CSV table of C-alpha atoms in Angstrom, one decimal:
chain,number,residue,atom,x,y,z
A,44,MET,CA,107.6,88.6,80.0
A,45,GLY,CA,110.3,90.5,81.7
A,46,ILE,CA,108.0,91.6,84.5
A,47,GLY,CA,106.7,88.0,84.9
A,48,VAL,CA,110.2,86.6,85.2
A,49,SER,CA,111.1,89.3,87.7
A,50,ILE,CA,108.0,88.6,89.9
A,51,ALA,CA,108.5,84.8,89.7
A,52,THR,CA,112.2,85.0,90.6
A,53,THR,CA,111.6,87.5,93.4
A,54,SER,CA,108.8,85.4,94.9
A,55,LEU,CA,110.9,82.2,94.6
A,56,TYR,CA,113.8,83.7,96.6
A,57,TYR,CA,111.4,85.4,99.0
A,58,GLY,CA,109.7,82.1,99.7
A,59,MET,CA,113.0,80.4,100.3
A,60,SER,CA,114.1,83.2,102.6
A,61,LEU,CA,110.9,82.8,104.6
A,62,LYS,CA,111.5,79.1,105.1
A,63,ALA,CA,115.2,79.6,105.9
A,64,ASN,CA,114.6,82.5,108.3
A,65,LYS,CA,117.4,84.4,106.5
A,66,GLN,CA,118.0,86.0,103.2
A,67,ILE,CA,118.7,83.5,100.4
A,68,ALA,CA,120.3,84.6,97.1
A,69,TYR,CA,121.4,81.2,95.8
A,70,TYR,CA,120.2,77.7,95.3
A,71,PRO,CA,120.4,76.0,98.7
A,72,THR,CA,122.0,72.7,97.7
A,73,ALA,CA,122.1,71.5,101.4
A,74,HIS,CA,118.4,72.3,101.9
A,75,PRO,CA,116.2,71.3,98.9
A,76,ASN,CA,113.1,71.7,101.0
A,77,TRP,CA,113.8,75.5,101.1
A,78,PHE,CA,113.7,75.4,97.3
A,79,LEU,CA,110.4,73.5,97.3
A,80,SER,CA,108.9,76.0,99.8
A,81,GLY,CA,110.0,78.8,97.5
A,82,MET,CA,108.4,77.2,94.5
A,83,HIS,CA,105.1,76.8,96.4
A,84,PHE,CA,105.3,80.4,97.3
A,85,ALA,CA,106.0,81.4,93.7
A,86,TYR,CA,103.1,79.3,92.4
A,87,LEU,CA,100.8,80.8,95.0
A,88,THR,CA,101.8,84.3,94.0
A,89,ALA,CA,101.1,83.4,90.4
A,90,LEU,CA,97.7,82.1,91.3
A,91,ILE,CA,96.8,85.2,93.2
A,92,LEU,CA,97.9,87.4,90.3
A,93,LEU,CA,95.9,85.3,87.9
A,94,VAL,CA,92.7,85.5,90.0
A,95,ILE,CA,93.1,89.3,90.3
A,96,ALA,CA,93.5,89.5,86.5
A,97,ILE,CA,90.4,87.4,85.9
A,98,VAL,CA,88.4,89.6,88.2
A,99,LEU,CA,89.6,92.7,86.5
A,100,VAL,CA,88.7,91.4,83.1
A,101,TYR,CA,85.3,90.4,84.3
A,102,ILE,CA,84.7,93.9,85.7
A,103,ILE,CA,85.9,95.6,82.5
A,104,HIS,CA,83.6,93.3,80.5
A,105,ARG,CA,80.7,94.3,82.7
A,106,ILE,CA,81.5,98.0,82.3
A,107,ASP,CA,81.6,97.6,78.5
A,108,THR,CA,78.3,95.7,78.5
A,109,VAL,CA,76.6,98.5,80.5
A,110,MET,CA,78.1,101.2,78.3
A,111,GLU,CA,76.9,99.4,75.1
A,112,LYS,CA,73.3,99.2,76.6
A,113,LYS,CA,73.3,103.0,77.2
A,114,LYS,CA,74.0,103.7,73.5
């Protein structure tokens, strides 16, 4: 959980920084669209990590199936 929170927070602030064209380390009260952009970036990051995890689980399952057939 700690790694997930770290990745989510880092991607949120990185996404806000991309939108603002400067480093952001706080909630931008004057620019809520920066926060929304950061949230979109964080959700996209989570989606990419989820797809990678699904692919890895599928590959591991296929390897296990092949190994079982060889026994």
